[in-house]
Tab-separated table of C-alpha atoms and ligand atoms in Angstrom:
chain	number	residue	atom	x	y	z
A	104	UNK	CA	7.625	22.427	-2.515
A	105	UNK	CA	9.320	21.197	-5.683
A	106	UNK	CA	12.314	23.490	-5.136
A	107	UNK	CA	12.902	21.928	-1.709
A	108	UNK	CA	12.536	18.518	-3.276
A	109	UNK	CA	15.153	19.288	-5.898
A	110	UNK	CA	17.538	20.575	-3.229
A	111	UNK	CA	17.292	17.210	-1.510
A	112	UNK	CA	18.068	15.363	-4.699
A	113	UNK	CA	20.691	17.720	-6.143
A	114	UNK	CA	23.570	16.625	-3.969
A	115	UNK	CA	26.850	16.142	-5.710
A	116	UNK	CA	27.707	12.565	-6.695
A	117	UNK	CA	30.597	12.598	-4.229
A	118	UNK	CA	28.179	13.289	-1.378
A	119	UNK	CA	25.352	10.846	-1.893
A	120	UNK	CA	22.281	11.520	0.218
A	121	UNK	CA	21.639	7.794	0.530
A	122	UNK	CA	23.729	4.662	0.353
A	123	UNK	CA	23.981	2.705	-2.839
A	124	UNK	CA	20.769	1.026	-3.871
A	125	UNK	CA	21.438	-2.703	-3.754
A	126	UNK	CA	19.249	-5.134	-5.631
A	127	UNK	CA	19.293	-8.889	-5.313
A	128	UNK	CA	19.800	-11.083	-8.351
A	129	UNK	CA	16.608	-12.793	-9.400
A	130	UNK	CA	16.152	-16.490	-10.193
A	131	UNK	CA	15.532	-17.620	-13.787
A	132	UNK	CA	11.868	-18.132	-12.943
A	133	UNK	CA	10.014	-15.610	-10.793
A	134	UNK	CA	6.784	-16.948	-9.311
A	135	UNK	CA	3.679	-14.899	-8.547
A	136	UNK	CA	3.399	-14.107	-4.819
A	137	UNK	CA	-0.397	-14.310	-5.118
A	138	UNK	CA	-1.248	-17.391	-7.215
A	139	UNK	CA	2.234	-18.984	-7.385
A	140	UNK	CA	2.155	-19.188	-11.223
A	141	UNK	CA	5.240	-18.482	-13.305
A	142	UNK	CA	5.423	-14.806	-14.203
A	143	UNK	CA	7.061	-12.909	-17.051
A	144	UNK	CA	9.313	-9.862	-16.983
A	145	UNK	CA	7.212	-6.826	-17.866
A	146	UNK	CA	9.400	-3.725	-17.876
A	147	UNK	CA	11.977	-1.747	-15.890
A	148	UNK	CA	11.538	1.771	-14.617
A	149	UNK	CA	13.977	4.150	-12.964
A	150	UNK	CA	13.944	3.936	-9.161
A	151	UNK	CA	13.088	7.652	-8.978
A	152	UNK	CA	9.839	7.223	-10.939
A	153	UNK	CA	7.357	8.776	-8.516
A	154	UNK	CA	3.606	9.342	-8.317
A	155	UNK	CA	4.219	13.080	-8.582
A	156	UNK	CA	4.863	12.498	-12.292
A	157	UNK	CA	1.060	12.405	-12.573
A	158	UNK	CA	1.169	16.079	-11.511
A	159	UNK	CA	3.941	16.870	-14.019
A	160	UNK	CA	6.924	16.733	-11.665
A	161	UNK	CA	9.859	14.452	-12.484
A	162	UNK	CA	12.758	13.606	-10.187
A	163	UNK	CA	16.207	13.364	-11.736
A	164	UNK	CA	16.799	9.747	-12.803
A	165	UNK	CA	18.683	7.655	-10.251
A	166	UNK	CA	20.280	5.462	-12.903
A	167	UNK	CA	19.006	2.362	-11.087
A	168	UNK	CA	16.463	0.311	-13.014
A	169	UNK	CA	13.782	-1.565	-11.101
A	170	UNK	CA	12.266	-4.650	-12.725
A	171	UNK	CA	8.528	-5.310	-12.562
A	172	UNK	CA	7.048	-8.743	-13.304
A	173	UNK	CA	3.495	-9.541	-14.380
A	174	UNK	CA	1.489	-12.702	-13.682
A	175	UNK	CA	-0.592	-13.774	-16.694
A	176	UNK	CA	-2.910	-15.822	-14.449
A	177	UNK	CA	-4.037	-13.233	-11.864
A	178	UNK	CA	-2.417	-10.068	-13.319
A	179	UNK	CA	-0.572	-9.204	-10.116
A	180	UNK	CA	2.365	-6.916	-10.998
A	181	UNK	CA	5.289	-6.617	-8.616
A	182	UNK	CA	8.893	-5.549	-8.084
A	183	UNK	CA	10.668	-8.545	-6.496
A	184	UNK	CA	14.049	-6.837	-6.144
A	185	UNK	CA	12.591	-4.233	-3.765
A	186	UNK	CA	10.250	-6.727	-2.087
A	187	UNK	CA	13.415	-8.546	-0.957
A	188	UNK	CA	14.705	-5.511	0.969
A	189	UNK	CA	14.890	-5.426	4.756
A	190	UNK	CA	13.287	-2.671	6.852
A	191	UNK	CA	16.556	-0.703	6.996
A	192	UNK	CA	16.770	-0.592	3.193
A	193	UNK	CA	13.154	0.602	2.912
A	194	UNK	CA	13.849	3.322	5.490
A	195	UNK	CA	17.036	4.394	3.763
A	196	UNK	CA	15.815	4.486	0.175
A	197	UNK	CA	12.032	4.998	0.295
A	198	UNK	CA	10.633	6.069	3.682
A	199	UNK	CA	13.312	8.694	4.186
A	200	UNK	CA	13.220	12.451	4.781
A	201	UNK	CA	12.158	13.092	1.182
A	202	UNK	CA	9.234	10.651	1.178
A	203	UNK	CA	6.716	13.250	2.248
A	204	UNK	CA	7.723	15.343	-0.738
A	205	UNK	CA	6.917	12.692	-3.330
A	206	UNK	CA	3.691	11.811	-1.458
A	207	UNK	CA	2.704	15.243	-0.116
A	208	UNK	CA	-0.706	14.099	1.163
A	209	UNK	CA	0.856	11.339	3.260
A	210	UNK	CA	1.572	13.099	6.546
A	211	UNK	CA	-1.671	14.905	7.313
A	212	UNK	CA	-4.025	15.665	4.403
A	213	UNK	CA	-4.959	12.059	3.607
A	214	UNK	CA	-5.178	10.759	7.220
A	215	UNK	CA	-7.350	13.666	8.353
A	216	UNK	CA	-9.618	13.446	5.288
A	217	UNK	CA	-10.031	9.716	5.848
A	218	UNK	CA	-10.769	10.242	9.547
A	219	UNK	CA	-13.522	12.700	8.578
A	220	UNK	CA	-14.939	10.222	6.071
A	221	UNK	CA	-14.920	7.397	8.653
A	222	UNK	CA	-16.580	9.547	11.297
A	223	UNK	CA	-19.303	10.636	8.884
A	224	UNK	CA	-19.862	7.042	7.752
A	225	UNK	CA	-19.657	5.133	11.055
A	226	UNK	CA	-19.586	7.802	13.750
A	227	UNK	CA	-22.599	6.519	15.636
A	228	UNK	CA	-21.455	2.857	15.745
A	229	UNK	CA	-19.894	1.347	18.853
A	230	UNK	CA	-16.973	-0.386	17.206
A	231	UNK	CA	-13.319	-1.233	17.811
A	232	UNK	CA	-11.204	0.193	14.995
A	233	UNK	CA	-7.673	-0.452	13.767
A	234	UNK	CA	-5.872	1.652	11.177
A	235	UNK	CA	-3.485	-0.897	9.650
A	236	UNK	CA	-0.377	0.682	8.146
A	237	UNK	CA	-1.311	3.858	9.964
A	238	UNK	CA	2.160	5.464	9.967
A	239	UNK	CA	2.389	8.054	12.726
A	240	UNK	CA	-1.149	7.289	13.935
A	241	UNK	CA	-2.687	10.613	12.932
A	242	UNK	CA	-5.887	9.093	11.504
A	243	UNK	CA	-6.476	7.031	14.624
A	244	UNK	CA	-5.676	9.993	16.861
A	245	UNK	CA	-8.234	12.152	15.034
A	246	UNK	CA	-10.876	9.489	15.635
A	247	UNK	CA	-9.915	9.048	19.300
A	248	UNK	CA	-10.472	12.786	19.698
A	249	UNK	CA	-14.044	12.065	18.571
A	250	UNK	CA	-14.435	9.322	21.181
A	251	UNK	CA	-13.680	6.418	18.866
A	252	UNK	CA	-12.136	3.218	20.264
A	253	UNK	CA	-9.377	3.433	17.671
A	254	UNK	CA	-5.859	2.001	17.373
A	255	UNK	CA	-3.046	2.354	14.876
A	256	UNK	CA	-0.512	-0.269	13.856
A	257	UNK	CA	2.170	-0.082	11.205
A	258	UNK	CA	4.165	-3.203	10.289
A	259	UNK	CA	7.071	-1.051	9.044
A	260	UNK	CA	7.527	0.779	12.334
A	261	UNK	CA	6.784	-2.239	14.547
A	262	UNK	CA	7.857	-5.264	12.494
A	263	UNK	CA	8.418	-7.613	15.445
A	264	UNK	CA	4.950	-7.297	16.974
A	265	UNK	CA	2.730	-10.379	16.859
A	266	UNK	CA	-0.525	-8.821	15.664
A	267	UNK	CA	-2.537	-11.244	17.784
A	268	UNK	CA	-1.532	-9.059	20.750
A	269	UNK	CA	-3.618	-6.242	19.299
A	270	UNK	CA	-6.841	-8.213	19.716
A	271	UNK	CA	-9.698	-8.312	17.241
A	272	UNK	CA	-11.502	-5.461	15.559
A	273	UNK	CA	-14.881	-4.597	14.049
A	274	UNK	CA	-13.416	-2.217	11.490
A	275	UNK	CA	-9.954	-2.303	9.956
A	276	UNK	CA	-8.884	0.427	7.599
A	277	UNK	CA	-5.815	0.369	5.351
A	278	UNK	CA	-5.497	3.456	3.201
A	279	UNK	CA	-2.764	3.318	0.529
A	280	UNK	CA	-1.098	0.358	2.210
A	281	UNK	CA	-1.508	-2.762	0.062
A	282	UNK	CA	0.595	-1.445	-2.836
A	283	UNK	CA	3.530	-0.921	-0.437
A	284	UNK	CA	3.556	-4.418	1.004
A	285	UNK	CA	6.614	-6.567	0.231
A	286	UNK	CA	4.992	-9.812	1.461
A	287	UNK	CA	1.357	-10.193	0.420
A	288	UNK	CA	0.945	-13.507	2.268
A	289	UNK	CA	1.939	-11.830	5.543
A	290	UNK	CA	-0.450	-8.928	4.912
A	291	UNK	CA	-3.518	-11.083	4.402
A	292	UNK	CA	-2.544	-13.449	7.235
A	293	UNK	CA	-2.334	-10.390	9.524
A	294	UNK	CA	-5.747	-9.145	8.462
A	295	UNK	CA	-7.295	-12.562	8.999
A	296	UNK	CA	-5.953	-12.636	12.576
A	297	UNK	CA	-7.238	-9.148	13.372
A	298	UNK	CA	-10.890	-9.357	12.344
A	299	UNK	CA	-13.918	-10.304	14.371
A	300	UNK	CA	-16.236	-12.703	12.453
A	301	UNK	CA	-18.512	-9.854	11.392
A	302	UNK	CA	-15.851	-7.236	10.751
A	303	UNK	CA	-15.220	-5.220	7.629
A	304	UNK	CA	-11.914	-4.134	6.132
A	305	UNK	CA	-12.149	-0.836	4.294
A	306	UNK	CA	-9.076	-0.151	2.187
A	307	UNK	CA	-7.764	1.863	-0.706
A	308	UNK	CA	-5.362	0.767	-3.406
A	309	UNK	CA	-5.693	1.578	-7.085
A	310	UNK	CA	-6.461	-1.494	-9.205
A	311	UNK	CA	-4.292	-2.013	-12.264
A	312	UNK	CA	-7.020	-3.341	-14.595
A	313	UNK	CA	-6.728	-1.594	-17.962
A	314	UNK	CA	-3.456	0.075	-16.924
A	315	UNK	CA	-0.915	-2.755	-17.104
A	316	UNK	CA	-0.427	-5.370	-19.824
A	317	UNK	CA	2.412	-7.194	-21.564
A	318	UNK	CA	1.558	-5.223	-24.695
A	319	UNK	CA	2.637	-1.825	-23.365
A	320	UNK	CA	5.472	-0.235	-21.380
A	321	UNK	CA	4.946	0.332	-17.675
A	322	UNK	CA	4.139	4.033	-17.814
A	323	UNK	CA	1.238	3.953	-15.314
A	324	UNK	CA	1.809	6.734	-12.764
A	325	UNK	CA	0.921	4.481	-9.823
A	326	UNK	CA	3.751	2.033	-10.692
A	327	UNK	CA	6.322	4.128	-8.848
A	328	UNK	CA	9.227	2.549	-6.985
A	329	UNK	CA	10.235	5.827	-5.303
A	330	UNK	CA	6.849	5.796	-3.557
A	331	UNK	CA	7.318	2.159	-2.562
A	332	UNK	CA	4.589	0.969	-4.909
A	333	UNK	CA	5.867	-2.557	-5.415
A	334	UNK	CA	2.675	-4.680	-5.220
A	335	UNK	CA	0.143	-3.615	-7.850
A	336	UNK	CA	-3.122	-5.510	-7.543
A	337	UNK	CA	-5.533	-6.343	-10.326
A	338	UNK	CA	-9.103	-7.042	-9.300
A	339	UNK	CA	-8.495	-10.784	-9.850
A	340	UNK	CA	-5.351	-10.910	-7.691
A	341	UNK	CA	-6.970	-8.927	-4.898
A	342	UNK	CA	-10.015	-11.165	-4.958
A	343	UNK	CA	-7.805	-14.260	-4.832
A	344	UNK	CA	-5.840	-13.014	-1.789
A	345	UNK	CA	-9.020	-12.160	0.098
A	346	UNK	CA	-10.851	-15.366	-0.832
A	347	UNK	CA	-7.904	-17.423	0.436
A	348	UNK	CA	-8.601	-15.902	3.863
A	349	UNK	CA	-12.351	-16.396	3.572
A	350	UNK	CA	-13.285	-12.810	2.714
A	351	UNK	CA	-15.817	-11.535	0.216
A	352	UNK	CA	-14.796	-8.448	-1.690
A	353	UNK	CA	-16.563	-5.475	-3.236
A	354	UNK	CA	-15.334	-2.215	-4.753
A	355	UNK	CA	-16.845	1.247	-4.439
A	356	UNK	CA	-14.462	2.547	-7.129
A	357	UNK	CA	-11.139	1.573	-8.768
A	358	UNK	CA	-9.444	2.759	-5.580
A	359	UNK	CA	-11.753	2.045	-2.613
A	360	UNK	CA	-12.741	-1.462	-1.560
A	361	UNK	CA	-14.283	-3.471	1.247
A	362	UNK	CA	-13.648	-7.034	2.432
A	363	UNK	CA	-15.971	-8.879	4.779
A	364	UNK	CA	-17.310	-12.268	5.832
A	365	UNK	CA	-20.665	-11.361	7.369
A	366	UNK	CA	-21.877	-7.794	6.942
A	367	UNK	CA	-22.318	-6.252	10.409
A	368	UNK	CA	-25.518	-4.272	11.007
A	369	UNK	CA	-23.593	-1.052	11.723
A	370	UNK	CA	-22.121	-1.125	8.187
A	371	UNK	CA	-25.230	-2.266	6.264
A	372	UNK	CA	-25.834	1.238	4.884
A	373	UNK	CA	-22.475	1.089	3.147
A	374	UNK	CA	-23.544	-1.898	1.076
A	375	UNK	CA	-27.025	-0.551	0.315
A	376	UNK	CA	-25.546	2.599	-1.202
A	377	UNK	CA	-23.293	0.736	-3.624
B	74	ZN	ZN1	-0.681	-14.634	-10.099
């Protein structure tokens, strides 16, 4: 796999695979998208820093430095230069033909494993399910094949849809989505519109607590612009976003979480086992 990856990246400089990476200039003060406090510059990393570095594979440096900022009030860490991109820029520089190679589980391994987990956990419940940020819809398709009432929606592939048209759901899942989101207000406003009063939102994103601080360089493997990881949540920032929309929040691990208002009977076993 890595040899194919290198072929994609080893084009001569005169034949660039992608257009030039353009970054906006930032204001003197950058405010936190979550709590609106003033933030401080944390560190810059090369655009080609990818999550595969955790497995010992390094892309050639792009030469483009991406700035990350850290909020000292809620500890949200983010990359405002990329968050300002339009959909075309994300498609050109991040969600391109090489994306699958720096997130090899993205296309099928992760969606199918998550579909299995959901079916084992909630398979007997009569619920309406939405996989938010579901990409090609593989997870939802695997559940439909098991007679689930399941839908998939991805804001990147259908940015003009008013989510209200999708209706309301008992269960929303969002696996490895939150860290990709350029506009956190829009994400949580979407989720609020999509839930029934007694719905749950089951989602994965790796919390940054203990990994990111002003006292150390941003070497955390999950802080990877090439993967589109531009919104890195601490527990406090995640809790704040969810509370603003009236959700309670609990974590099963550093990476798997649930948000809810009232716990529906069909999911009670999930909370008892915590
Ligand atoms: Zn903040």
